[in-house]
mmCIF file of C-alpha atoms in Angstrom:
data_model
loop_
_atom_site.group_PDB
_atom_site.id
_atom_site.type_symbol
_atom_site.label_atom_id
_atom_site.label_comp_id
_atom_site.label_asym_id
_atom_site.label_seq_id
_atom_site.Cartn_x
_atom_site.Cartn_y
_atom_site.Cartn_z
ATOM 1 C CA MET A 1 19.490 -0.851 -15.664
ATOM 2 C CA LEU A 2 19.599 -2.571 -12.534
ATOM 3 C CA ASP A 3 22.713 -3.375 -10.542
ATOM 4 C CA GLU A 4 21.586 -7.053 -9.310
ATOM 5 C CA SER A 5 25.392 -6.979 -7.439
ATOM 6 C CA LEU A 6 23.624 -4.200 -4.717
ATOM 7 C CA LEU A 7 20.384 -6.509 -3.851
ATOM 8 C CA ASP A 8 22.937 -9.276 -2.026
ATOM 9 C CA SER A 9 24.817 -6.727 -0.421
ATOM 10 C CA PRO A 10 22.914 -5.796 2.523
ATOM 11 C CA GLU A 11 26.360 -2.900 2.890
ATOM 12 C CA GLY A 12 25.090 -1.634 -0.255
ATOM 13 C CA LEU A 13 21.790 -1.394 0.567
ATOM 14 C CA ALA A 14 22.042 0.548 3.923
ATOM 15 C CA GLU A 15 24.429 3.074 1.710
ATOM 16 C CA ALA A 16 22.177 3.670 -0.510
ATOM 17 C CA ASP A 17 18.779 3.796 2.304
ATOM 18 C CA HIS A 18 18.766 7.314 2.698
ATOM 19 C CA ARG A 19 15.277 7.426 3.242
ATOM 20 C CA ALA A 20 15.445 4.815 5.698
ATOM 21 C CA LEU A 21 12.764 2.743 2.867
ATOM 22 C CA LEU A 22 13.916 -0.988 3.995
ATOM 23 C CA ARG A 23 14.313 -0.223 7.810
ATOM 24 C CA GLY A 24 10.920 1.554 7.653
ATOM 25 C CA THR A 25 9.370 -2.038 5.070
ATOM 26 C CA ALA A 26 11.056 -4.717 8.084
ATOM 27 C CA ASP A 27 9.520 -2.515 10.760
ATOM 28 C CA ALA A 28 5.822 -2.759 9.939
ATOM 29 C CA GLY A 29 5.117 -5.340 12.327
ATOM 30 C CA ALA A 30 6.189 -3.084 14.814
ATOM 31 C CA ARG A 31 4.386 -0.468 13.581
ATOM 32 C CA VAL A 32 1.362 -2.089 13.912
ATOM 33 C CA ARG A 33 1.467 -2.856 17.465
ATOM 34 C CA THR A 34 2.706 0.473 18.417
ATOM 35 C CA ALA A 35 -0.385 1.708 16.249
ATOM 36 C CA ALA A 36 -2.797 -0.345 18.118
ATOM 37 C CA ARG A 37 -0.886 -0.063 21.772
ATOM 38 C CA HIS A 38 -2.158 4.686 20.825
ATOM 39 C CA ALA A 39 -5.332 3.480 19.602
ATOM 40 C CA ALA A 40 -5.993 1.683 22.785
ATOM 41 C CA GLU A 41 -4.440 4.420 24.664
ATOM 42 C CA ALA A 42 -6.824 7.260 23.335
ATOM 43 C CA GLY A 43 -9.772 4.657 23.997
ATOM 44 C CA VAL A 44 -10.698 3.426 20.791
ATOM 45 C CA GLY A 45 -11.556 -0.474 22.136
ATOM 46 C CA ASP A 46 -13.836 1.706 24.397
ATOM 47 C CA LEU A 47 -16.032 3.128 22.512
ATOM 48 C CA LYS A 48 -19.914 2.166 22.217
ATOM 49 C CA PRO A 49 -20.845 3.606 18.885
ATOM 50 C CA ASP A 50 -24.351 4.091 18.633
ATOM 51 C CA GLY A 51 -25.378 1.519 15.548
ATOM 52 C CA ARG A 52 -23.520 1.981 11.867
ATOM 53 C CA PRO A 53 -22.498 4.578 10.929
ATOM 54 C CA ARG A 54 -24.472 5.803 7.778
ATOM 55 C CA ALA A 55 -21.660 7.119 5.814
ATOM 56 C CA VAL A 56 -17.510 6.621 7.037
ATOM 57 C CA LEU A 57 -15.766 9.319 4.901
ATOM 58 C CA ILE A 58 -11.915 9.313 5.099
ATOM 59 C CA ALA A 59 -9.423 12.600 4.011
ATOM 60 C CA GLY A 60 -6.341 12.702 4.423
ATOM 61 C CA PRO A 61 -3.139 14.178 1.622
ATOM 62 C CA GLY A 62 -1.208 11.437 -0.796
ATOM 63 C CA ALA A 63 -1.005 7.982 -1.902
ATOM 64 C CA ALA A 64 -1.321 6.893 1.872
ATOM 65 C CA ALA A 65 -4.284 7.699 2.427
ATOM 66 C CA THR A 66 -6.254 6.669 -0.969
ATOM 67 C CA GLN A 67 -4.896 2.750 -0.210
ATOM 68 C CA THR A 68 -6.376 3.039 3.271
ATOM 69 C CA ALA A 69 -9.571 3.982 2.301
ATOM 70 C CA ASP A 70 -9.296 1.680 -0.619
ATOM 71 C CA LEU A 71 -8.415 -1.131 2.004
ATOM 72 C CA LEU A 72 -11.149 -0.488 4.305
ATOM 73 C CA GLY A 73 -13.777 -0.158 1.948
ATOM 74 C CA THR A 74 -12.181 -3.912 0.420
ATOM 75 C CA LEU A 75 -12.665 -5.460 3.734
ATOM 76 C CA ALA A 76 -15.991 -3.900 4.130
ATOM 77 C CA GLY A 77 -17.205 -5.647 1.670
ATOM 78 C CA ALA A 78 -19.616 -5.632 -0.255
ATOM 79 C CA GLY A 79 -22.266 -2.563 0.296
ATOM 80 C CA SER A 80 -19.407 -0.332 1.897
ATOM 81 C CA PRO A 81 -19.873 3.236 2.957
ATOM 82 C CA VAL A 82 -16.550 3.854 3.073
ATOM 83 C CA THR A 83 -15.586 7.101 0.773
ATOM 84 C CA ARG A 84 -12.432 8.695 -0.267
ATOM 85 C CA LEU A 85 -12.890 12.579 -0.216
ATOM 86 C CA ALA A 86 -10.214 14.039 -2.481
ATOM 87 C CA PRO A 87 -8.439 17.376 -2.544
ATOM 88 C CA THR A 88 -8.716 19.972 -4.205
ATOM 89 C CA GLY A 89 -6.095 22.873 -4.987
ATOM 90 C CA VAL A 90 -3.012 23.755 -6.903
ATOM 91 C CA ALA A 91 -0.147 21.838 -5.604
ATOM 92 C CA PRO A 92 0.293 18.866 -3.276
ATOM 93 C CA ALA A 93 1.945 20.599 -0.470
ATOM 94 C CA ALA A 94 0.378 20.961 2.527
ATOM 95 C CA GLY A 95 -0.738 24.788 2.649
ATOM 96 C CA ALA A 96 -3.057 24.348 -0.602
ATOM 97 C CA LEU A 97 -5.261 21.598 -0.097
ATOM 98 C CA ARG A 98 -8.640 21.483 0.520
ATOM 99 C CA TRP A 99 -11.327 19.185 2.133
ATOM 100 C CA GLU A 100 -15.198 19.844 1.419
ATOM 101 C CA LEU A 101 -18.084 17.883 3.053
ATOM 102 C CA PRO A 102 -20.658 16.902 0.352
ATOM 103 C CA GLY A 103 -23.963 18.159 1.093
ATOM 104 C CA TRP A 104 -25.712 15.314 2.240
ATOM 105 C CA THR A 105 -23.603 14.488 5.404
ATOM 106 C CA GLY A 106 -24.304 14.677 9.165
ATOM 107 C CA SER A 107 -24.747 13.337 13.049
ATOM 108 C CA VAL A 108 -25.243 9.808 11.407
ATOM 109 C CA ASP A 109 -21.811 9.982 9.672
ATOM 110 C CA LEU A 110 -18.050 8.998 10.346
ATOM 111 C CA LEU A 111 -15.389 11.297 9.301
ATOM 112 C CA LEU A 112 -11.618 9.660 9.600
ATOM 113 C CA ILE A 113 -8.431 12.078 9.096
ATOM 114 C CA ALA A 114 -5.307 10.200 8.464
ATOM 115 C CA THR A 115 -1.881 11.917 7.512
ATOM 116 C CA PRO A 116 1.601 11.727 8.350
ATOM 117 C CA ASP A 117 1.991 15.747 8.631
ATOM 118 C CA GLY A 118 -1.107 16.626 10.870
ATOM 119 C CA THR A 119 -0.297 20.873 9.316
ATOM 120 C CA GLU A 120 -2.225 21.293 6.545
ATOM 121 C CA PRO A 121 -4.346 24.708 7.311
ATOM 122 C CA GLY A 122 -6.905 22.719 5.121
ATOM 123 C CA LEU A 123 -7.401 19.576 7.231
ATOM 124 C CA SER A 124 -8.102 21.979 10.283
ATOM 125 C CA LEU A 125 -10.508 23.287 8.341
ATOM 126 C CA LEU A 126 -12.567 20.260 7.258
ATOM 127 C CA THR A 127 -12.754 19.118 10.770
ATOM 128 C CA GLU A 128 -14.058 22.895 12.316
ATOM 129 C CA GLN A 129 -16.489 21.913 9.294
ATOM 130 C CA ALA A 130 -17.825 18.680 10.228
ATOM 131 C CA TYR A 131 -18.112 20.291 13.597
ATOM 132 C CA ARG A 132 -19.983 21.797 12.091
ATOM 133 C CA ARG A 133 -22.544 19.476 11.359
ATOM 134 C CA GLY A 134 -22.655 16.769 13.666
ATOM 135 C CA LEU A 135 -20.005 14.419 12.176
ATOM 136 C CA THR A 136 -18.371 12.355 14.899
ATOM 137 C CA VAL A 137 -14.583 13.231 13.701
ATOM 138 C CA VAL A 138 -11.696 10.468 14.847
ATOM 139 C CA VAL A 139 -8.244 12.260 13.153
ATOM 140 C CA VAL A 140 -4.640 10.078 13.075
ATOM 141 C CA ALA A 141 -1.777 11.831 12.559
ATOM 142 C CA PRO A 142 1.492 12.889 14.720
ATOM 143 C CA ALA A 143 1.072 14.736 18.226
ATOM 144 C CA GLY A 144 1.675 18.097 18.753
ATOM 145 C CA THR A 145 0.787 19.399 15.284
ATOM 146 C CA PRO A 146 -2.404 22.149 14.403
ATOM 147 C CA LEU A 147 -4.655 19.486 13.007
ATOM 148 C CA ALA A 148 -4.142 17.170 17.111
ATOM 149 C CA GLU A 149 -4.523 20.502 18.235
ATOM 150 C CA SER A 150 -7.781 21.687 16.125
ATOM 151 C CA VAL A 151 -9.408 17.966 16.600
ATOM 152 C CA SER A 152 -8.953 18.224 20.499
ATOM 153 C CA GLY A 153 -11.212 21.709 20.438
ATOM 154 C CA SER A 154 -13.734 20.215 18.488
ATOM 155 C CA ARG A 155 -14.439 17.504 21.131
ATOM 156 C CA GLY A 156 -13.203 14.806 18.638
ATOM 157 C CA LEU A 157 -11.192 11.355 18.408
ATOM 158 C CA PHE A 158 -7.216 11.878 18.298
ATOM 159 C CA VAL A 159 -4.831 9.106 18.363
ATOM 160 C CA PRO A 160 -1.262 9.889 17.947
ATOM 161 C CA MET A 161 0.516 7.909 14.244
ATOM 162 C CA ALA A 162 3.241 5.572 15.306
ATOM 163 C CA THR A 163 6.006 7.001 13.782
ATOM 164 C CA ALA A 164 9.749 6.318 14.405
ATOM 165 C CA PRO A 165 12.777 8.214 15.016
ATOM 166 C CA TYR A 166 13.732 7.926 11.615
ATOM 167 C CA ASP A 167 11.023 9.321 9.707
ATOM 168 C CA HIS A 168 12.152 13.038 10.745
ATOM 169 C CA ASP A 169 15.603 12.337 8.832
ATOM 170 C CA GLU A 170 13.851 12.794 4.993
ATOM 171 C CA PRO A 171 10.524 13.525 4.027
ATOM 172 C CA LEU A 172 8.503 10.947 3.938
ATOM 173 C CA ALA A 173 7.540 9.112 1.469
ATOM 174 C CA ALA A 174 3.227 8.848 0.555
ATOM 175 C CA SER A 175 4.426 5.182 -0.105
ATOM 176 C CA ALA A 176 6.210 4.435 2.490
ATOM 177 C CA PRO A 177 5.502 0.707 4.462
ATOM 178 C CA GLY A 178 5.623 2.914 8.072
ATOM 179 C CA VAL A 179 3.019 5.224 6.820
ATOM 180 C CA LEU A 180 0.598 3.056 5.406
ATOM 181 C CA TRP A 181 0.330 1.155 8.735
ATOM 182 C CA ALA A 182 0.111 3.852 11.520
ATOM 183 C CA MET A 183 -2.982 4.711 10.010
ATOM 184 C CA LEU A 184 -4.329 1.826 8.788
ATOM 185 C CA THR A 185 -4.092 -0.029 11.973
ATOM 186 C CA PRO A 186 -6.179 2.430 14.025
ATOM 187 C CA LEU A 187 -8.480 2.505 11.564
ATOM 188 C CA LEU A 188 -8.929 -1.319 11.729
ATOM 189 C CA ALA A 189 -9.342 -0.552 15.690
ATOM 190 C CA LEU A 190 -11.902 2.178 14.924
ATOM 191 C CA LEU A 191 -13.763 -0.138 12.188
ATOM 192 C CA ASP A 192 -13.455 -3.017 13.941
ATOM 193 C CA ARG A 193 -15.932 -1.245 16.847
ATOM 194 C CA THR A 194 -18.112 -0.297 14.870
ATOM 195 C CA GLY A 195 -19.157 -3.459 13.252
ATOM 196 C CA LEU A 196 -18.174 -2.284 10.145
ATOM 197 C CA LEU A 197 -15.222 -4.814 9.420
ATOM 198 C CA THR A 198 -13.417 -7.562 12.070
ATOM 199 C CA ALA A 199 -10.416 -6.467 12.899
ATOM 200 C CA PRO A 200 -10.220 -7.632 16.863
ATOM 201 C CA PRO A 201 -6.737 -7.167 19.026
ATOM 202 C CA ASP A 202 -5.732 -10.292 17.975
ATOM 203 C CA ALA A 203 -6.513 -10.227 14.546
ATOM 204 C CA LEU A 204 -3.973 -6.974 14.570
ATOM 205 C CA GLU A 205 -1.992 -9.027 16.668
ATOM 206 C CA LYS A 206 -1.339 -11.550 13.666
ATOM 207 C CA VAL A 207 -0.828 -9.583 11.480
ATOM 208 C CA ALA A 208 1.932 -7.784 13.154
ATOM 209 C CA ASP A 209 2.823 -11.295 13.601
ATOM 210 C CA ARG A 210 2.777 -12.222 10.227
ATOM 211 C CA LEU A 211 4.650 -8.228 9.111
ATOM 212 C CA ASP A 212 7.959 -9.828 10.861
ATOM 213 C CA ALA A 213 7.426 -13.682 9.071
ATOM 214 C CA VAL A 214 7.569 -11.811 5.445
ATOM 215 C CA ALA A 215 10.414 -9.588 7.425
ATOM 216 C CA GLU A 216 12.466 -12.532 8.091
ATOM 217 C CA ARG A 217 12.303 -14.359 4.141
ATOM 218 C CA CYS A 218 12.196 -11.148 2.705
ATOM 219 C CA GLY A 219 14.959 -9.358 4.366
ATOM 220 C CA PRO A 220 17.819 -7.301 3.569
ATOM 221 C CA ALA A 221 20.728 -10.054 4.592
ATOM 222 C CA VAL A 222 18.652 -13.193 3.074
ATOM 223 C CA ALA A 223 19.945 -14.057 -0.653
ATOM 224 C CA THR A 224 18.493 -13.326 -3.698
ATOM 225 C CA TYR A 225 17.855 -16.554 -4.550
ATOM 226 C CA SER A 226 15.468 -17.539 -1.224
ATOM 227 C CA ASN A 227 14.013 -13.842 -1.088
ATOM 228 C CA ALA A 228 10.943 -13.563 -2.872
ATOM 229 C CA ALA A 229 10.936 -9.268 -2.650
ATOM 230 C CA LYS A 230 14.880 -9.178 -4.097
ATOM 231 C CA THR A 231 14.055 -12.053 -7.027
ATOM 232 C CA LEU A 232 10.725 -9.868 -8.382
ATOM 233 C CA ALA A 233 12.978 -6.987 -8.344
ATOM 234 C CA ALA A 234 15.262 -8.400 -10.555
ATOM 235 C CA GLU A 235 12.257 -9.566 -12.701
ATOM 236 C CA LEU A 236 11.447 -6.200 -13.296
ATOM 237 C CA ALA A 237 14.197 -5.146 -14.165
ATOM 238 C CA ASP A 238 13.519 -2.888 -17.021
ATOM 239 C CA ALA A 239 9.986 -4.900 -16.781
ATOM 240 C CA LEU A 240 6.474 -3.095 -17.847
ATOM 241 C CA PRO A 241 4.758 -4.676 -14.795
ATOM 242 C CA VAL A 242 1.612 -6.142 -15.774
ATOM 243 C CA VAL A 243 -0.228 -7.016 -12.090
ATOM 244 C CA TRP A 244 -3.004 -8.949 -12.475
ATOM 245 C CA THR A 245 -4.874 -9.380 -8.729
ATOM 246 C CA GLU A 246 -6.711 -12.708 -7.965
ATOM 247 C CA GLY A 247 -9.070 -12.427 -4.683
ATOM 248 C CA VAL A 248 -10.901 -9.987 -2.524
ATOM 249 C CA SER A 249 -7.395 -8.427 -0.342
ATOM 250 C CA ALA A 250 -5.011 -9.241 -3.776
ATOM 251 C CA GLY A 251 -7.087 -5.993 -5.599
ATOM 252 C CA PRO A 252 -5.664 -3.299 -2.532
ATOM 253 C CA ALA A 253 -2.628 -5.002 -2.346
ATOM 254 C CA GLY A 254 -2.003 -4.380 -6.779
ATOM 255 C CA ARG A 255 -3.643 -1.476 -6.357
ATOM 256 C CA ARG A 256 -0.722 -0.256 -3.874
ATOM 257 C CA PHE A 257 1.906 -2.683 -5.494
ATOM 258 C CA ALA A 258 1.531 -0.170 -8.349
ATOM 259 C CA ALA A 259 1.876 2.667 -6.809
ATOM 260 C CA ALA A 260 4.960 2.254 -4.726
ATOM 261 C CA LEU A 261 6.301 1.219 -8.078
ATOM 262 C CA ALA A 262 5.515 4.350 -9.668
ATOM 263 C CA GLU A 263 6.717 6.575 -6.567
ATOM 264 C CA LEU A 264 9.771 4.868 -4.999
ATOM 265 C CA SER A 265 11.615 3.508 -8.171
ATOM 266 C CA GLY A 266 10.317 5.492 -11.230
ATOM 267 C CA THR A 267 8.646 2.159 -12.329
ATOM 268 C CA PRO A 268 5.527 2.470 -14.494
ATOM 269 C CA ALA A 269 2.839 -0.669 -13.952
ATOM 270 C CA VAL A 270 -0.754 -1.183 -15.182
ATOM 271 C CA VAL A 271 -3.170 -3.353 -12.744
ATOM 272 C CA ALA A 272 -6.025 -5.034 -13.135
ATOM 273 C CA GLU A 273 -8.198 -7.483 -11.477
ATOM 274 C CA LEU A 274 -9.152 -11.263 -12.741
ATOM 275 C CA PRO A 275 -11.093 -12.325 -14.799
ATOM 276 C CA GLU A 276 -11.887 -8.785 -16.278
ATOM 277 C CA ALA A 277 -7.921 -7.971 -16.555
ATOM 278 C CA LEU A 278 -7.035 -10.684 -18.942
ATOM 279 C CA ALA A 279 -9.812 -8.928 -22.046
ATOM 280 C CA ALA A 280 -8.508 -5.588 -20.472
ATOM 281 C CA HIS A 281 -4.740 -6.408 -21.126
ATOM 282 C CA SER A 282 -4.376 -8.828 -24.421
ATOM 283 C CA ALA A 283 -4.327 -6.062 -26.520
ATOM 284 C CA LEU A 284 -1.336 -5.160 -24.850
ATOM 285 C CA LEU A 285 0.040 -8.088 -24.344
ATOM 286 C CA ALA A 286 -0.059 -8.575 -28.152
ATOM 287 C CA GLY A 287 1.378 -5.368 -28.963
ATOM 288 C CA PRO A 288 4.515 -3.930 -29.078
ATOM 289 C CA LEU A 289 5.641 -4.294 -25.637
ATOM 290 C CA ALA A 290 5.646 -8.215 -26.217
ATOM 291 C CA ALA A 291 8.336 -10.485 -25.510
ATOM 292 C CA ARG A 292 8.676 -11.158 -28.794
ATOM 293 C CA ALA A 293 7.350 -7.558 -30.314
ATOM 294 C CA ASP A 294 11.392 -6.613 -31.284
ATOM 295 C CA PRO A 295 13.143 -9.376 -33.344
ATOM 296 C CA ASP A 296 16.373 -7.359 -33.156
ATOM 297 C CA ASP A 297 17.013 -7.188 -29.385
ATOM 298 C CA PHE A 298 18.104 -10.049 -29.271
ATOM 299 C CA PHE A 299 22.358 -8.740 -31.826
ATOM 300 C CA ARG A 300 21.112 -5.501 -28.939
ATOM 301 C CA ASP A 301 24.598 -5.070 -27.764
ATOM 302 C CA ARG A 302 24.474 -5.663 -23.756
ATOM 303 C CA VAL A 303 26.778 -2.969 -22.741
ATOM 304 C CA GLU A 304 26.245 0.320 -25.125
ATOM 305 C CA GLU A 305 22.244 0.010 -25.487
ATOM 306 C CA ALA A 306 19.451 0.095 -23.181
ATOM 307 C CA PRO A 307 17.711 -3.054 -23.112
ATOM 308 C CA ALA A 308 13.682 -3.239 -24.509
ATOM 309 C CA LEU A 309 11.287 -2.380 -22.229
ATOM 310 C CA HIS A 310 8.470 -5.934 -22.509
ATOM 311 C CA ALA A 311 6.046 -6.103 -20.310
ATOM 312 C CA ARG A 312 6.013 -8.707 -17.494
ATOM 313 C CA VAL A 313 2.515 -10.156 -15.609
ATOM 314 C CA VAL A 314 2.798 -10.150 -12.190
ATOM 315 C CA LEU A 315 0.437 -12.392 -10.712
ATOM 316 C CA LEU A 316 -0.871 -11.743 -7.000
ATOM 317 C CA ARG A 317 -3.303 -14.286 -5.848
ATOM 318 C CA ASP A 318 -5.724 -14.641 -2.294
ATOM 319 C CA ARG A 319 -8.444 -16.919 -1.924
ATOM 320 C CA PRO A 320 -10.839 -16.597 -4.909
ATOM 321 C CA LEU A 321 -14.756 -16.651 -4.006
ATOM 322 C CA GLY A 322 -16.379 -20.235 -4.502
ATOM 323 C CA GLY A 323 -12.989 -21.491 -4.755
ATOM 324 C CA LEU A 324 -13.256 -20.389 -8.804
ATOM 325 C CA THR A 325 -9.936 -19.285 -10.429
ATOM 326 C CA ALA A 326 -8.421 -17.215 -13.660
ATOM 327 C CA ALA A 327 -4.135 -18.474 -13.251
ATOM 328 C CA PRO A 328 -4.875 -20.680 -15.425
ATOM 329 C CA ALA A 329 -6.626 -18.436 -18.027
ATOM 330 C CA ALA A 330 -4.023 -15.669 -17.194
ATOM 331 C CA ARG A 331 -0.941 -18.898 -17.876
ATOM 332 C CA GLU A 332 -1.560 -19.505 -21.464
ATOM 333 C CA LEU A 333 -3.043 -16.056 -22.140
ATOM 334 C CA ALA A 334 1.104 -14.946 -21.225
ATOM 335 C CA LEU A 335 2.345 -18.234 -22.747
ATOM 336 C CA THR A 336 1.157 -17.564 -25.713
ATOM 337 C CA HIS A 337 2.459 -13.785 -26.523
ATOM 338 C CA ASP A 338 5.690 -14.963 -24.419
ATOM 339 C CA THR A 339 5.215 -12.936 -21.411
ATOM 340 C CA PRO A 340 6.835 -14.306 -18.633
ATOM 341 C CA VAL A 341 4.865 -14.395 -15.267
ATOM 342 C CA SER A 342 5.601 -14.005 -11.834
ATOM 343 C CA GLU A 343 3.247 -15.431 -9.512
ATOM 344 C CA LEU A 344 2.772 -14.053 -5.177
ATOM 345 C CA GLU A 345 0.479 -16.267 -2.900
ATOM 346 C CA PRO A 346 0.241 -15.785 0.221
ATOM 347 C CA GLU A 347 0.221 -19.035 2.899
ATOM 348 C CA GLU A 348 -3.169 -19.559 4.608
ATOM 349 C CA GLY A 349 -4.425 -17.862 7.561
ATOM 350 C CA GLY A 350 -6.970 -15.140 8.230
ATOM 351 C CA GLU A 351 -8.162 -12.272 5.393
ATOM 352 C CA LEU A 352 -5.935 -9.363 7.374
ATOM 353 C CA GLU A 353 -3.466 -11.720 7.608
ATOM 354 C CA THR A 354 -3.169 -12.860 3.992
ATOM 355 C CA LEU A 355 -3.779 -9.150 2.806
ATOM 356 C CA ALA A 356 -0.534 -8.409 4.646
ATOM 357 C CA GLU A 357 1.678 -10.657 3.391
ATOM 358 C CA LEU A 358 1.380 -9.950 -0.188
ATOM 359 C CA ILE A 359 1.567 -6.375 1.201
ATOM 360 C CA ALA A 360 4.881 -6.361 2.744
ATOM 361 C CA VAL A 361 6.383 -8.680 0.082
ATOM 362 C CA THR A 362 5.310 -6.442 -2.565
ATOM 363 C CA ASP A 363 6.623 -3.680 -0.644
ATOM 364 C CA PHE A 364 10.103 -4.695 -0.002
ATOM 365 C CA ALA A 365 10.038 -5.393 -3.940
ATOM 366 C CA ALA A 366 9.320 -1.769 -4.595
ATOM 367 C CA VAL A 367 11.754 -0.952 -2.330
ATOM 368 C CA TYR A 368 14.400 -3.380 -3.696
ATOM 369 C CA LEU A 369 13.928 -2.227 -7.537
ATOM 370 C CA ALA A 370 14.234 1.081 -6.206
ATOM 371 C CA LEU A 371 17.775 0.795 -4.374
ATOM 372 C CA ALA A 372 19.568 -0.677 -6.541
ATOM 373 C CA SER A 373 18.112 1.032 -10.221
ATOM 374 C CA ALA A 374 18.458 4.026 -8.145
ATOM 375 C CA PRO A 375 21.696 6.118 -10.385
ATOM 376 C CA ARG A 376 24.825 6.644 -8.228
#
């Protein structure tokens, strides 16, 4: 059950936030600036690549590495050479994970490693394997870790991960906002130099500014009635989020939102892109999760009995290509099945800015839902 009174209690939220999730979300803009500075100091801006890499392979543990690969691949556009190397192992622990390069990789390929840990033996072995194959290696990880030493020994490029003092108080959640931006920002700057995407320093500064603006609008001191993230968190209480995305940038933002809901608050969610989402989820909205599916819910004891789980559509929209939009059809389908709809659409700006806004608002919503629904 969601404690809605906690949403409008900044002190209560701070007391419940043992993992500093809210602080990490609010500090996302500062994290981008620090990460961009680390990338510049590491020499990313001075690189003169000899053409575009044939393939860009991304390795790292957890949701943050998966989402980083998803975002970079989306931003690289059609024909993107970005591929994530998924680990193998018997457990999601640093010592148990292993990564392998595809047999076809060689000197014309680029390996990017991003991790908030840096103690994974499997990643150190991967850098040695890449060195023997002649791949260029770039690593973003905490300074002073075994991985940092390994990449320096194999003549790769190391960028210290932008960390904050509170990162070390509790184990970092893989979907924590600070982790994503600390890993993503240096790789954006790097791939801008290779010509795979456009992310010059002024664009990264605009991303930081947009993240700061969202933090001002969605921070814990802003009341629920004027706070888009708190409103969304309250709307998703006791609901199954059905996340529909429209626009190129909205896709990875929706997938990250679903992952953050699962990891931070234990809320299951399904996600798909419009217009195909309408066919993919039509039966779901018409089934037992539909809002009108349980006629006895009206007589439920609101104090003693938990509410039935019903679907709620979350429509994340960016600028659709060619101005075509499936949003009216999405609203009509939801209305036909008495399914409520929540909508988020960023303010105008560059592709990176609008993407950052969608991620930031949904990050705040996932954190608020986690804190207000946690047992106390």
